[in-house]
């Protein structure tokens, strides 16, 4: 009988955890021009997404539009700590400034809000 009681309690743990995760990650109301990420799903350093490039340094973020300022290719790779456009090789530093062309204009930086309590990053596109 004790075994059954302990087993019942053990079954509660995943249910409580699932409930906690559901509450923690509950979707905030987003405007059409916003993206939402769970903070712990974002790796340190650069991560490339369809509509945003995120650079994470612990709880500090930089977010850029991934569209290259040369001819509009989507930037989706990092080489030696720089964002690199695969189309014609433009390289951008952590501030989005072009280090070598053909791009000459800076990447557009996107505004965001990070809620450390809920661990949610919301990006304004
Ligand atoms: Fe990116 Fe040309 S479109 S370098």
PDB file of C-alpha atoms and ligand atoms in Angstrom:
ATOM      1  CA  UNK A   1       0.000   0.000   0.000  1.00  0.00           C
ATOM      2  CA  UNK A   2       2.860   2.387   0.858  1.00  0.00           C
ATOM      3  CA  UNK A   3       4.390   1.516  -2.458  1.00  0.00           C
ATOM      4  CA  UNK A   4       1.218   2.605  -4.229  1.00  0.00           C
ATOM      5  CA  UNK A   5       1.117   5.866  -2.227  1.00  0.00           C
ATOM      6  CA  UNK A   6       4.740   6.647  -3.041  1.00  0.00           C
ATOM      7  CA  UNK A   7       4.130   5.799  -6.674  1.00  0.00           C
ATOM      8  CA  UNK A   8       1.202   8.203  -6.726  1.00  0.00           C
ATOM      9  CA  UNK A   9       3.369  10.951  -5.300  1.00  0.00           C
ATOM     10  CA  UNK A  10       6.065  10.256  -7.850  1.00  0.00           C
ATOM     11  CA  UNK A  11       3.490  10.572 -10.609  1.00  0.00           C
ATOM     12  CA  UNK A  12       2.609  14.017  -9.305  1.00  0.00           C
ATOM     13  CA  UNK A  13       6.126  15.358  -9.838  1.00  0.00           C
ATOM     14  CA  UNK A  14       6.015  15.417 -13.658  1.00  0.00           C
ATOM     15  CA  UNK A  15       2.480  16.806 -13.561  1.00  0.00           C
ATOM     16  CA  UNK A  16       3.533  19.645 -11.239  1.00  0.00           C
ATOM     17  CA  UNK A  17       6.604  20.306 -13.358  1.00  0.00           C
ATOM     18  CA  UNK A  18       4.488  20.390 -16.554  1.00  0.00           C
ATOM     19  CA  UNK A  19       2.066  22.800 -14.879  1.00  0.00           C
ATOM     20  CA  UNK A  20       4.965  25.011 -13.720  1.00  0.00           C
ATOM     21  CA  UNK A  21       6.462  25.091 -17.229  1.00  0.00           C
ATOM     22  CA  UNK A  22       3.069  25.891 -18.725  1.00  0.00           C
ATOM     23  CA  UNK A  23       2.591  28.820 -16.332  1.00  0.00           C
ATOM     24  CA  UNK A  24       6.183  29.996 -16.726  1.00  0.00           C
ATOM     25  CA  UNK A  25       6.142  29.935 -20.498  1.00  0.00           C
ATOM     26  CA  UNK A  26       2.576  31.045 -20.944  1.00  0.00           C
ATOM     27  CA  UNK A  27       2.436  33.119 -24.081  1.00  0.00           C
ATOM     28  CA  UNK A  28       2.206  36.808 -23.454  1.00  0.00           C
ATOM     29  CA  UNK A  29      -0.051  38.811 -25.675  1.00  0.00           C
ATOM     30  CA  UNK A  30       2.043  39.614 -28.681  1.00  0.00           C
ATOM     31  CA  UNK A  31       1.492  42.204 -31.334  1.00  0.00           C
ATOM     32  CA  UNK A  32       1.764  40.969 -34.921  1.00  0.00           C
ATOM     33  CA  UNK A  33       5.203  42.560 -35.184  1.00  0.00           C
ATOM     34  CA  UNK A  34       6.698  40.768 -32.204  1.00  0.00           C
ATOM     35  CA  UNK A  35       8.613  37.557 -31.654  1.00  0.00           C
ATOM     36  CA  UNK A  36       8.839  35.689 -28.382  1.00  0.00           C
ATOM     37  CA  UNK A  37      11.620  33.427 -27.185  1.00  0.00           C
ATOM     38  CA  UNK A  38      12.106  31.502 -23.977  1.00  0.00           C
ATOM     39  CA  UNK A  39      15.362  32.876 -22.617  1.00  0.00           C
ATOM     40  CA  UNK A  40      16.945  29.556 -21.712  1.00  0.00           C
ATOM     41  CA  UNK A  41      16.391  28.336 -25.267  1.00  0.00           C
ATOM     42  CA  UNK A  42      18.728  31.041 -26.560  1.00  0.00           C
ATOM     43  CA  UNK A  43      22.368  29.959 -26.514  1.00  0.00           C
ATOM     44  CA  UNK A  44      25.262  32.159 -25.506  1.00  0.00           C
ATOM     45  CA  UNK A  45      26.812  33.993 -28.439  1.00  0.00           C
ATOM     46  CA  UNK A  46      25.064  34.298 -31.772  1.00  0.00           C
ATOM     47  CA  UNK A  47      21.940  32.433 -32.755  1.00  0.00           C
ATOM     48  CA  UNK A  48      20.302  32.885 -36.123  1.00  0.00           C
ATOM     49  CA  UNK A  49      16.544  32.840 -36.553  1.00  0.00           C
ATOM     50  CA  UNK A  50      14.210  33.557 -39.468  1.00  0.00           C
ATOM     51  CA  UNK A  51      13.512  37.135 -38.439  1.00  0.00           C
ATOM     52  CA  UNK A  52      16.237  37.958 -35.958  1.00  0.00           C
ATOM     53  CA  UNK A  53      19.869  37.431 -35.117  1.00  0.00           C
ATOM     54  CA  UNK A  54      20.331  37.307 -31.365  1.00  0.00           C
ATOM     55  CA  UNK A  55      23.629  37.730 -29.599  1.00  0.00           C
ATOM     56  CA  UNK A  56      23.469  36.682 -25.990  1.00  0.00           C
ATOM     57  CA  UNK A  57      25.967  37.425 -23.250  1.00  0.00           C
ATOM     58  CA  UNK A  58      24.303  36.047 -20.129  1.00  0.00           C
ATOM     59  CA  UNK A  59      21.287  38.342 -19.656  1.00  0.00           C
ATOM     60  CA  UNK A  60      22.499  40.950 -22.115  1.00  0.00           C
ATOM     61  CA  UNK A  61      21.167  40.708 -25.636  1.00  0.00           C
ATOM     62  CA  UNK A  62      21.790  42.391 -28.960  1.00  0.00           C
ATOM     63  CA  UNK A  63      19.198  41.733 -31.625  1.00  0.00           C
ATOM     64  CA  UNK A  64      19.556  42.486 -35.319  1.00  0.00           C
ATOM     65  CA  UNK A  65      17.439  42.142 -38.393  1.00  0.00           C
ATOM     66  CA  UNK A  66      19.068  39.328 -40.378  1.00  0.00           C
ATOM     67  CA  UNK A  67      18.628  41.012 -43.749  1.00  0.00           C
ATOM     68  CA  UNK A  68      22.017  41.979 -45.177  1.00  0.00           C
ATOM     69  CA  UNK A  69      22.297  45.655 -45.992  1.00  0.00           C
ATOM     70  CA  UNK A  70      24.006  44.891 -49.304  1.00  0.00           C
ATOM     71  CA  UNK A  71      21.363  43.080 -51.372  1.00  0.00           C
ATOM     72  CA  UNK A  72      19.133  41.621 -48.712  1.00  0.00           C
ATOM     73  CA  UNK A  73      20.301  38.037 -48.239  1.00  0.00           C
ATOM     74  CA  UNK A  74      19.497  36.518 -44.872  1.00  0.00           C
ATOM     75  CA  UNK A  75      22.577  36.351 -42.682  1.00  0.00           C
ATOM     76  CA  UNK A  76      22.725  33.036 -40.947  1.00  0.00           C
ATOM     77  CA  UNK A  77      26.291  32.274 -40.003  1.00  0.00           C
ATOM     78  CA  UNK A  78      29.036  33.353 -37.656  1.00  0.00           C
ATOM     79  CA  UNK A  79      32.713  33.147 -38.408  1.00  0.00           C
ATOM     80  CA  UNK A  80      35.293  34.193 -35.818  1.00  0.00           C
ATOM     81  CA  UNK A  81      32.731  36.138 -33.785  1.00  0.00           C
ATOM     82  CA  UNK A  82      31.350  38.072 -36.754  1.00  0.00           C
ATOM     83  CA  UNK A  83      28.043  37.811 -38.581  1.00  0.00           C
ATOM     84  CA  UNK A  84      28.801  36.793 -42.156  1.00  0.00           C
ATOM     85  CA  UNK A  85      26.591  37.051 -45.203  1.00  0.00           C
ATOM     86  CA  UNK A  86      27.030  33.977 -47.369  1.00  0.00           C
ATOM     87  CA  UNK A  87      25.971  35.748 -50.564  1.00  0.00           C
ATOM     88  CA  UNK A  88      28.905  38.080 -51.117  1.00  0.00           C
ATOM     89  CA  UNK A  89      30.888  37.790 -47.922  1.00  0.00           C
ATOM     90  CA  UNK A  90      30.046  40.949 -45.994  1.00  0.00           C
ATOM     91  CA  UNK A  91      31.065  40.659 -42.363  1.00  0.00           C
ATOM     92  CA  UNK A  92      29.454  42.536 -39.484  1.00  0.00           C
ATOM     93  CA  UNK A  93      30.748  42.996 -35.970  1.00  0.00           C
ATOM     94  CA  UNK A  94      28.838  42.654 -32.711  1.00  0.00           C
ATOM     95  CA  UNK A  95      27.487  46.176 -33.146  1.00  0.00           C
ATOM     96  CA  UNK A  96      26.160  45.359 -36.611  1.00  0.00           C
ATOM     97  CA  UNK A  97      28.767  47.517 -38.332  1.00  0.00           C
ATOM     98  CA  UNK A  98      30.165  46.224 -41.612  1.00  0.00           C
ATOM     99  CA  UNK A  99      33.818  45.285 -41.254  1.00  0.00           C
ATOM    100  CA  UNK A 100      34.285  44.473 -44.885  1.00  0.00           C
ATOM    101  CA  UNK A 101      31.935  44.809 -47.800  1.00  0.00           C
ATOM    102  CA  UNK A 102      30.396  44.907 -50.161  1.00  0.00           C
ATOM    103  CA  UNK A 103      27.841  46.016 -47.521  1.00  0.00           C
ATOM    104  CA  UNK A 104      28.508  49.527 -46.239  1.00  0.00           C
ATOM    105  CA  UNK A 105      25.479  50.112 -44.029  1.00  0.00           C
ATOM    106  CA  UNK A 106      24.999  48.865 -40.497  1.00  0.00           C
ATOM    107  CA  UNK A 107      22.540  46.051 -39.737  1.00  0.00           C
ATOM    108  CA  UNK A 108      19.280  47.273 -38.273  1.00  0.00           C
ATOM    109  CA  UNK A 109      19.207  46.699 -34.532  1.00  0.00           C
ATOM    110  CA  UNK A 110      15.868  45.552 -33.161  1.00  0.00           C
ATOM    111  CA  UNK A 111      14.371  46.615 -29.868  1.00  0.00           C
ATOM    112  CA  UNK A 112      13.458  43.982 -27.334  1.00  0.00           C
ATOM    113  CA  UNK A 113      12.248  43.474 -23.800  1.00  0.00           C
ATOM    114  CA  UNK A 114      13.618  40.737 -21.594  1.00  0.00           C
ATOM    115  CA  UNK A 115      11.698  39.627 -18.510  1.00  0.00           C
ATOM    116  CA  UNK A 116      14.236  37.791 -16.311  1.00  0.00           C
ATOM    117  CA  UNK A 117      11.560  36.534 -13.934  1.00  0.00           C
ATOM    118  CA  UNK A 118       9.630  34.767 -16.662  1.00  0.00           C
ATOM    119  CA  UNK A 119      12.766  34.318 -18.748  1.00  0.00           C
ATOM    120  CA  UNK A 120      11.031  35.631 -21.835  1.00  0.00           C
ATOM    121  CA  UNK A 121      12.525  37.740 -24.580  1.00  0.00           C
ATOM    122  CA  UNK A 122      10.146  39.699 -26.765  1.00  0.00           C
ATOM    123  CA  UNK A 123      11.552  41.252 -29.915  1.00  0.00           C
ATOM    124  CA  UNK A 124       9.888  44.099 -31.767  1.00  0.00           C
ATOM    125  CA  UNK A 125      10.292  43.570 -35.487  1.00  0.00           C
TER     126      UNK A 125
HETATM  127 FE1  LIG B   1      25.014  40.179 -48.242  1.00  0.00          FE
HETATM  128 FE2  LIG B   1      25.651  40.810 -50.704  1.00  0.00          FE
HETATM  129  S1  LIG B   1      23.712  40.375 -49.928  1.00  0.00           S
HETATM  130  S2  LIG B   1      26.950  40.606 -49.023  1.00  0.00           S
END
